[in-house]
Coordinates of C-alpha atoms in Angstrom, one line a residue:
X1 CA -22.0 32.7 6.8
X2 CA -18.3 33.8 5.0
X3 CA -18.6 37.3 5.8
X4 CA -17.4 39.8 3.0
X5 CA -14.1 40.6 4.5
X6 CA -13.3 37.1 4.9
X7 CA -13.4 36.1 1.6
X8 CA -10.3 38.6 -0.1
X9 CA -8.2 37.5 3.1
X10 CA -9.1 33.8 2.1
X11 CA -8.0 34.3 -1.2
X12 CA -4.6 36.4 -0.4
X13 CA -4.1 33.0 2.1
X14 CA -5.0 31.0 -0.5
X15 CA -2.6 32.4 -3.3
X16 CA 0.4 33.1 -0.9
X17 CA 0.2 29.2 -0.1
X18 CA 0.3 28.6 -3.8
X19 CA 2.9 30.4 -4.2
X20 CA 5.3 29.2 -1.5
X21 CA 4.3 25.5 -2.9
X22 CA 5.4 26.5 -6.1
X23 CA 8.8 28.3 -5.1
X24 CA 9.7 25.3 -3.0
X25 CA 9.1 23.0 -5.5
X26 CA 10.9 25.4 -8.3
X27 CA 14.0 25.2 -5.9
X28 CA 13.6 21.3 -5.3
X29 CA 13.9 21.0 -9.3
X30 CA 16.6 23.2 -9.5
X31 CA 18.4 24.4 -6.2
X32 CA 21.4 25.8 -8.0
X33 CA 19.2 28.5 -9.4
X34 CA 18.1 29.9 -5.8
X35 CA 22.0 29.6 -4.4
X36 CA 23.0 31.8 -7.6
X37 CA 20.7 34.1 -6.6
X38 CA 21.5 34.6 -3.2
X39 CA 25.2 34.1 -3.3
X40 CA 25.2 37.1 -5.9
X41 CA 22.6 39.3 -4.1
X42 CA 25.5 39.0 -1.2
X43 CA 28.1 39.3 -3.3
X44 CA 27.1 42.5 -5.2
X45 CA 25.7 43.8 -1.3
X46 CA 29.4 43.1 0.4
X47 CA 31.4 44.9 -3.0
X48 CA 28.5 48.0 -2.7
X49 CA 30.0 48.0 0.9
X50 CA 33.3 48.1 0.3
X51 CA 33.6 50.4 -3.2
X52 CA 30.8 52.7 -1.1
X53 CA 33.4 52.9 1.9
X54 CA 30.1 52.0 4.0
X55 CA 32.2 49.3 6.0
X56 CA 34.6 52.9 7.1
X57 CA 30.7 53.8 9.5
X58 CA 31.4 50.7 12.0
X59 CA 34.9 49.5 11.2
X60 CA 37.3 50.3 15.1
X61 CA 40.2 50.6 12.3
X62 CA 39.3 52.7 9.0
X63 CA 42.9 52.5 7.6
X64 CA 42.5 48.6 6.7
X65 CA 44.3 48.2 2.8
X66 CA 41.4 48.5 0.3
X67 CA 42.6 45.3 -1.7
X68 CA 42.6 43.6 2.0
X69 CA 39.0 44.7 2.5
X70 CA 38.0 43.9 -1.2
X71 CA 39.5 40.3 -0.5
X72 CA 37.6 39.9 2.7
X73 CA 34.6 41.2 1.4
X74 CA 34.6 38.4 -1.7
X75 CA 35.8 35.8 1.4
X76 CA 32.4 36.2 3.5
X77 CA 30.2 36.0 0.4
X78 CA 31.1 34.1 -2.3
X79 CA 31.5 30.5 -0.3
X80 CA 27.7 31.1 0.6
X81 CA 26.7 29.4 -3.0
X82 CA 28.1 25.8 -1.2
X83 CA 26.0 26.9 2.2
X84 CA 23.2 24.2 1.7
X85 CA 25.7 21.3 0.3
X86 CA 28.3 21.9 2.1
X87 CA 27.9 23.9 5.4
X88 CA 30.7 23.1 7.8
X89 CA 33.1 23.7 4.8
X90 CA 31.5 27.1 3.6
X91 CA 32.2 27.7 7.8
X92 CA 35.6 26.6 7.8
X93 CA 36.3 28.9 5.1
X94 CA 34.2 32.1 6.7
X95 CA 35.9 31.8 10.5
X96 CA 39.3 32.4 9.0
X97 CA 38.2 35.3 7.1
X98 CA 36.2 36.5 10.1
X99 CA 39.2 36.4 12.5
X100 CA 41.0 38.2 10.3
X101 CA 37.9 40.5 9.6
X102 CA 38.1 41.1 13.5
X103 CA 41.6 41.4 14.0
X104 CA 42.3 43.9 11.3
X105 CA 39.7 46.4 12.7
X106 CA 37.2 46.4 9.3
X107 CA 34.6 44.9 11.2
X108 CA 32.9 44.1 7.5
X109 CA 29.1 43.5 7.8
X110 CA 29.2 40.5 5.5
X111 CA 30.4 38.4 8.5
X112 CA 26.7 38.6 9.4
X113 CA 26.2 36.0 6.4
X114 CA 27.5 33.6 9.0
X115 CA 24.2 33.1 10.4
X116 CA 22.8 31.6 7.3
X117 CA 25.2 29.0 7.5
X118 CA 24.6 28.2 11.2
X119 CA 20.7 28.1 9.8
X120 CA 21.8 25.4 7.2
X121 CA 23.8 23.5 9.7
X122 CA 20.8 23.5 12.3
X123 CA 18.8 22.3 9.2
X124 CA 21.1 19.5 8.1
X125 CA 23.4 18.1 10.7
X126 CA 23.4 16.7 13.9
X127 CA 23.3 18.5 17.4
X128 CA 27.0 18.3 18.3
X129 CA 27.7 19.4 14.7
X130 CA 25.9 22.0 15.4
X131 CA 27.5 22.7 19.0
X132 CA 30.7 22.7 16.7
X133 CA 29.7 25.5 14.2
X134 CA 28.3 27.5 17.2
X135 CA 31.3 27.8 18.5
X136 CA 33.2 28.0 15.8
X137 CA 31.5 31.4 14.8
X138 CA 32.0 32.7 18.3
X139 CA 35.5 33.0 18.1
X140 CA 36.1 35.9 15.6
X141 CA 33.7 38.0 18.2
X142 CA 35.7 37.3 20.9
X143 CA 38.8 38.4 18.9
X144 CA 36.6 41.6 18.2
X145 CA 36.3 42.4 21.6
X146 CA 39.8 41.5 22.9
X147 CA 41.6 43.8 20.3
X148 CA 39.0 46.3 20.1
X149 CA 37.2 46.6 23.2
X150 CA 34.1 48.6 23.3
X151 CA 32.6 49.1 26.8
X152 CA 31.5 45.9 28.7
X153 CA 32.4 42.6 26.9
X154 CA 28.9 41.1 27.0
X155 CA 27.3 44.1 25.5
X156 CA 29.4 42.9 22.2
X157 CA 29.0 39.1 22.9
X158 CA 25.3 38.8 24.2
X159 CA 24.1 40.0 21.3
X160 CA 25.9 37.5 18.7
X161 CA 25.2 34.5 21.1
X162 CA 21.2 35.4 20.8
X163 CA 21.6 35.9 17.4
X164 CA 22.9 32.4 16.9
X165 CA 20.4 31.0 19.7
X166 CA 17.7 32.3 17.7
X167 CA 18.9 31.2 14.0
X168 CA 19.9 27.5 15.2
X169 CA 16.2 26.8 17.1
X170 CA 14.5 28.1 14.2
X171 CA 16.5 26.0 12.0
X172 CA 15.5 22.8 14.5
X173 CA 12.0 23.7 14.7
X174 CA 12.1 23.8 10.8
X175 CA 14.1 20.5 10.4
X176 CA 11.7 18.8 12.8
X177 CA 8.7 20.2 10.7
X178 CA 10.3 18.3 7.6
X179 CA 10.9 15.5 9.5
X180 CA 7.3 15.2 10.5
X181 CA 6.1 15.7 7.2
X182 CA 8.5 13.1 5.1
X183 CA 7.2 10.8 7.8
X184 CA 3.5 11.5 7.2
X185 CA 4.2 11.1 3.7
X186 CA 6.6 8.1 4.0
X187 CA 3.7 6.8 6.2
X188 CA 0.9 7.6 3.4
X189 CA 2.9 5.4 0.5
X190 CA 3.3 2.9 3.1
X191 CA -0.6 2.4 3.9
X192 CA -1.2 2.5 -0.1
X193 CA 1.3 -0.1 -1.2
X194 CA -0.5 -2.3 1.4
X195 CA -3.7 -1.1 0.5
X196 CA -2.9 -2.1 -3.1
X197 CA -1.4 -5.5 -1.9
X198 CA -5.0 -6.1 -0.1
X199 CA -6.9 -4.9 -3.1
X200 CA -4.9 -7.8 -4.9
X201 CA -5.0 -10.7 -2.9
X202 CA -8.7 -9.7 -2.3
X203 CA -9.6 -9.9 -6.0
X204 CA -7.2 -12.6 -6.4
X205 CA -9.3 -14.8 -3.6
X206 CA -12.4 -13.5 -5.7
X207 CA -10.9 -15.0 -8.8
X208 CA -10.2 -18.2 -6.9
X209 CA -13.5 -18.3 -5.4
X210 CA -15.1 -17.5 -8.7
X211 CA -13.0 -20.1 -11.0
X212 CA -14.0 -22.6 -7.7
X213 CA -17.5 -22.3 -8.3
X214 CA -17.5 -21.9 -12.0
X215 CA -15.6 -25.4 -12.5
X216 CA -18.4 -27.2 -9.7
X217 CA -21.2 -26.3 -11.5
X218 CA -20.2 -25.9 -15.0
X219 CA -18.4 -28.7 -15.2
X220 CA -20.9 -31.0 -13.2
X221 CA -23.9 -29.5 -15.6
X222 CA -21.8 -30.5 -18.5
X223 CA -20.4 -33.9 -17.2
X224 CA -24.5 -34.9 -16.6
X225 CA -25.3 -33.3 -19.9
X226 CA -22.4 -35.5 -21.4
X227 CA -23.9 -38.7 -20.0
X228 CA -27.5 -38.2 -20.9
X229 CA -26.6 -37.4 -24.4
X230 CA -24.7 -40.3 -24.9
X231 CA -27.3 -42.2 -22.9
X232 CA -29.2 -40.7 -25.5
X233 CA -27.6 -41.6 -28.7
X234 CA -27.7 -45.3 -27.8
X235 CA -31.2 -45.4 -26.8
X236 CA -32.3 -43.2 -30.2
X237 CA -32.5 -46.3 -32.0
X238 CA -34.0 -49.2 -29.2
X239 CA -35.9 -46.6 -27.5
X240 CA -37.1 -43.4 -28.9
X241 CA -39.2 -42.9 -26.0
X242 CA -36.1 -43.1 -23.0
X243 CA -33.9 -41.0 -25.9
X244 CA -36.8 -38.1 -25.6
X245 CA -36.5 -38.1 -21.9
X246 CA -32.8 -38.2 -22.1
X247 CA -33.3 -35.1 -24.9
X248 CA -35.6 -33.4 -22.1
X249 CA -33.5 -33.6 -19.5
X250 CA -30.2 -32.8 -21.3
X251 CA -32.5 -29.2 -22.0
X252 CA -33.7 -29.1 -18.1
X253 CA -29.6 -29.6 -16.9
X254 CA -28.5 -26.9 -19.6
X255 CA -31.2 -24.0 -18.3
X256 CA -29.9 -24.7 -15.2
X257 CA -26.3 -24.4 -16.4
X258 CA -27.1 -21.3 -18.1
X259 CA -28.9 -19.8 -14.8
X260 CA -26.4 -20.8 -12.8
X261 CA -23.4 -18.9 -15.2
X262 CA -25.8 -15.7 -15.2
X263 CA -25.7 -15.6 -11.5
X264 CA -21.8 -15.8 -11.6
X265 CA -21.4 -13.0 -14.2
X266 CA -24.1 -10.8 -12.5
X267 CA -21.3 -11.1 -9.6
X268 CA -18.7 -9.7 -11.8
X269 CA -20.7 -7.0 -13.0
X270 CA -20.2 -3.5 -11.8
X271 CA -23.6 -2.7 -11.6
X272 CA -26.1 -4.0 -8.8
X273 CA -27.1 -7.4 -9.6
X274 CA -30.6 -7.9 -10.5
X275 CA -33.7 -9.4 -8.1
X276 CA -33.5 -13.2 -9.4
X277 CA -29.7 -13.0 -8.8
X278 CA -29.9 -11.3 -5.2
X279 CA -32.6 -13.9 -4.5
X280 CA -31.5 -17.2 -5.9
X281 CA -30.0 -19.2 -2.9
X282 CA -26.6 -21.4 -2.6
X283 CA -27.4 -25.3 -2.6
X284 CA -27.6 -26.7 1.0
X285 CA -27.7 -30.3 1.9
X286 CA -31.3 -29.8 1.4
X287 CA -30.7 -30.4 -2.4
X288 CA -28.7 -33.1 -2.4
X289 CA -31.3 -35.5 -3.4
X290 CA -32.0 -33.1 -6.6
X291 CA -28.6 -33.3 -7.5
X292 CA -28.4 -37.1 -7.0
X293 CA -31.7 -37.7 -9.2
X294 CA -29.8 -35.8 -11.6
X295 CA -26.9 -38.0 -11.4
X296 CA -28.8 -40.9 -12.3
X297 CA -30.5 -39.6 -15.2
X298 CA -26.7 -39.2 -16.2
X299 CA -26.2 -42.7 -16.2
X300 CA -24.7 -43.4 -12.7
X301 CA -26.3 -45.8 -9.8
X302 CA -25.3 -43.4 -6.8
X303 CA -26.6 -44.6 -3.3
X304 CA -26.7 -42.1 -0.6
X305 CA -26.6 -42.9 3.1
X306 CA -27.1 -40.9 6.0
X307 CA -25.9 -41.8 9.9
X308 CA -26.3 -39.6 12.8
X309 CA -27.7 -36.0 13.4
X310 CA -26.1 -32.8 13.5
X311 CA -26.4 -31.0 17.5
X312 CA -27.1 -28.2 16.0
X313 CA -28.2 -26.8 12.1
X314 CA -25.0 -26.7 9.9
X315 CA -24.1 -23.2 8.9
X316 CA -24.6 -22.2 5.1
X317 CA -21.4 -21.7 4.6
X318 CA -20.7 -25.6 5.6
X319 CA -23.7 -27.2 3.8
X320 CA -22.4 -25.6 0.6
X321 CA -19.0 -26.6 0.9
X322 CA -20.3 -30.2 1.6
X323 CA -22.2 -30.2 -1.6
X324 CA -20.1 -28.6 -4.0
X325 CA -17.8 -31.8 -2.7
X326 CA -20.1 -34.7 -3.0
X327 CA -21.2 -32.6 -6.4
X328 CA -17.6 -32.8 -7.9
X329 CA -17.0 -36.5 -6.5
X330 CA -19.8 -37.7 -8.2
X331 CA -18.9 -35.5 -11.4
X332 CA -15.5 -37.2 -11.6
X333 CA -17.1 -40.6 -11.2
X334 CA -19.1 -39.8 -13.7
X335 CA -16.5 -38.8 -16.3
X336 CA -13.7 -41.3 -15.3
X337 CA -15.9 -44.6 -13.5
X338 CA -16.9 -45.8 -16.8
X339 CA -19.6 -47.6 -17.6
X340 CA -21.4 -50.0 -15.3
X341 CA -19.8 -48.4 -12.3
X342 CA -21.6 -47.5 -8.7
X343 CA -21.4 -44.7 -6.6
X344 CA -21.7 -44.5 -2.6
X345 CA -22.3 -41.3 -0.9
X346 CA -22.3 -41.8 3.4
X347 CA -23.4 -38.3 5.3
X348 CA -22.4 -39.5 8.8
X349 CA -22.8 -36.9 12.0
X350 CA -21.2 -36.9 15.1
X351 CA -20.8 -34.4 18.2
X352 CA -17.7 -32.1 16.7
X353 CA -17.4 -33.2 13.2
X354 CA -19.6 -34.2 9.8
X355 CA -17.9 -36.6 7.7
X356 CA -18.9 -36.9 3.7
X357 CA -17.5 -40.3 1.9
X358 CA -18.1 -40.6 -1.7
X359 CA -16.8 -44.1 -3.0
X360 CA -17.3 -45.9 -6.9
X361 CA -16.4 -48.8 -8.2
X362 CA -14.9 -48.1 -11.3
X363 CA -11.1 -47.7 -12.8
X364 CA -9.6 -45.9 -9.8
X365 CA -5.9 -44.8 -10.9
X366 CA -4.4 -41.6 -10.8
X367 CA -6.2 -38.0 -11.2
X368 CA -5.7 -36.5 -13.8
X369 CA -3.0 -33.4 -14.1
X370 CA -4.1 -29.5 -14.4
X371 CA -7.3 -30.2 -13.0
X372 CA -9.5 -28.4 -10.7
X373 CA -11.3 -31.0 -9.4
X374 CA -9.4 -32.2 -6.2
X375 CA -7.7 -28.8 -5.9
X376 CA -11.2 -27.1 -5.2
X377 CA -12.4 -29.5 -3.0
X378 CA -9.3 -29.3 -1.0
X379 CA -9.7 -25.5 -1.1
X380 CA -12.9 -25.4 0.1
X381 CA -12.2 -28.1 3.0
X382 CA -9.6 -26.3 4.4
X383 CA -11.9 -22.7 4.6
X384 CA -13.6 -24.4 7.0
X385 CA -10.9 -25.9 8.7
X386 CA -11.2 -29.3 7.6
X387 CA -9.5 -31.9 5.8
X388 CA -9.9 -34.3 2.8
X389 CA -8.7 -37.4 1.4
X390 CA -9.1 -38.8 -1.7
X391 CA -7.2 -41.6 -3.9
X392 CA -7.7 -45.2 -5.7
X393 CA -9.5 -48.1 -3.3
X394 CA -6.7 -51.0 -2.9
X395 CA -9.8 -53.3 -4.5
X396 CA -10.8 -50.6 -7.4
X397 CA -12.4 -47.4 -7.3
X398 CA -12.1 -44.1 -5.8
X399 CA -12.7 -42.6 -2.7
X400 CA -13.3 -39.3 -1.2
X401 CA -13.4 -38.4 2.3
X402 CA -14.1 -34.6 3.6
X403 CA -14.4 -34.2 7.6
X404 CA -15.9 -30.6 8.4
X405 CA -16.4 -29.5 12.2
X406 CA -19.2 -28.6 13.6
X407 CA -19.5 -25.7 15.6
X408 CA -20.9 -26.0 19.2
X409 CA -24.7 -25.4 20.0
X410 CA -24.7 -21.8 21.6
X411 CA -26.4 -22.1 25.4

């Protein structure tokens, strides 16, 4: 249980990070506002110093020429507005004025604003750069101590090369800090640019699979419906008995169209699909000789022939791809055999591999562009690492050949 206490400490936590968020990002948006600020917080500071004669408490030479201090004063403050863009050149302007700082005895307090820049360059450059501007702000102390000596040398030099110890690791530690965190969030666009190139080629191979299976039965439901109507229409006036039986089975073919297209949009539906969509099974080679009777209706003589047994029960996944072939073979024999034509459909098994062979005697001759026909069956071969041929018979006709392997009996 949050204890009473806790909470107010949680919230002062809690509004001191917003805070620092929003001031960081303030100064991302608009860093010149924060350098103006700072520059003439130091500038005003180092003029208070020198109009106050406060530099006279700790200068080794009080008698330095006002309008020599005044200029030294603006020297170690004013570059400090370039400290973040430009660091080694805001340095190489503040050592000259510090060695002249030291050398003239004034010993002004602004050449503490040094630091800051060894901060910046700890932040922004390399290590030897760093190394460079170390040294670099060393040598207007050692002129301080060789022409005004105060006591033991290191009590005036230890102290100002801590000082620069301590400003330069916490300006690495800081650096490091941001490098970790552009990395992390470098690494967090990274994983969602390829989490949104999955997403896509996932619904993309959704869409495939979808327009795949829309096109099989759809367009084999409409292809039969096609023949027994026309079947139909020539029987209406010789036959009126075959033409109701043609009329009742163009209506059995169309419910199962229209169950069939249910069961796809259920798929694409957002909500949970019902209980006749979650229970209504994919064809198998079990319902082969369905769709076959229902090819003949149609109006084509298909003879199917098996040869062989599997070593072990064909997957699901293989039995559909099978059928949804012979199904659009026979669909495009159907629509393109023309009349009088035959249809041959051999199931043969053997240890490693189940070939399908779907052969008719009609026209033959070339498919026919922007369909889906071939392209699906092809797709669906190679998913299970098969392969397919299909093209015109030298003596008329059309054949298709799938060969799907079989996986191995397990021990």
């Amino acid at each position: 249980m949050t204890s009473e206490a806790g909470e107010p400490e949680s919230r002062i936590s809690q509004f001191q990070h917003r805070s620092t968020r929003r001031v960081r990002a303030f100064d991302r948006r608009r860093p010149l506002v924060w350098d103006l600020v700072l520059t003439g917080f130091c500038v005003i500071a180092a003029v208070i110093d020198y109009a106050g004669d406060g530099w006279k408490n700790i200068a080794a030479d009080t008698h330095v020429p006002g309008p020599l201090v005044l200029l030294l004063s603006l020297a170690l403050s004013v570059p400090m507005l370039w400290r973040r863009s430009h660091p080694m050149a805001v340095l190489s302007v503040l050592v000259p004025a510090g060695i002249v700082n030291s050398a003239t005895g004034a010993l002004l307090q602004a050449a503490l604003l040094q630091l800051f820049v060894v901060f910046n360059v700890a932040l922004r450059a390399r290590m030897r750069t760093l190394v460079l501007a170390c040294a670099l702000t060393m040598i207007p102390v050692v002129v301080a101590v060789v022409r005004f000596p105060r006591g033991s040398w290191d009590a005036q030099v230890v102290p100002q090369f801590w000082a620069l110890a301590l400003v330069s690791a916490f300006g690495i530690a800081l650096r490091s800090r941001q490098d970790y965190t552009n990395s992390l969030v470098e690494r967090a666009r990274r994983l969602e640019v390829e989490r949104d190139q999955q997403a896509q080629l996932a619904a993309a191979a959704e869409r495939a699979r979808i327009a795949r299976e829309m096109h099989d039965i759809i367009g084999h439901n409409l292809s039969v419906i096609t023949g027994l109507a026309d079947g139909g229409s020539y029987a209406a006036a010789r036959n009126p008995e075959r033409a109701g039986q043609a009329l009742t089975a163009i209506a059995t073919t169309s419910r199962q169209a229209l169950t069939e297209l249910r069961r796809l949009l259920d798929v694409l539906r957002e909500e949970a699909p019902s209980t006749e969509t979650e229970l209504s099974p994919q064809p198998a080679l079990g319902d082969v000789d369905a769709l076959i009777d229902g090819v003949r209706t149609a109006g084509l003589a298909v003879r199917l022939t098996h040869s062989g047994a599997p070593p072990a029960p064909l997957p699901p996944g293989t039995q559909l791809a099978l059928y949804r072939i012979l199904q659009e073979a026979l669909t495009n024999a159907l629509k393109h055999a023309g009349p009088k034509a035959t249809a041959t459909a051999d199931l043969s098994y053997a240890s490693d591999v189940v070939t399908l062979t779907i052969t008719d005697t009609g026209r033959g001759g070339t498919p026919a562009t922007g369909g889906r026909g071939l392209a699906g069956m092809r797709e669906r071969t190679s998913l299970y690492s098969g392969t397919l041929e299909a093209g015109p018979q030298p003596t008329g006709g059309w054949r298709v050949t799938a060969r799907l392997p079989v996986p191995s009996p397990r021990p």
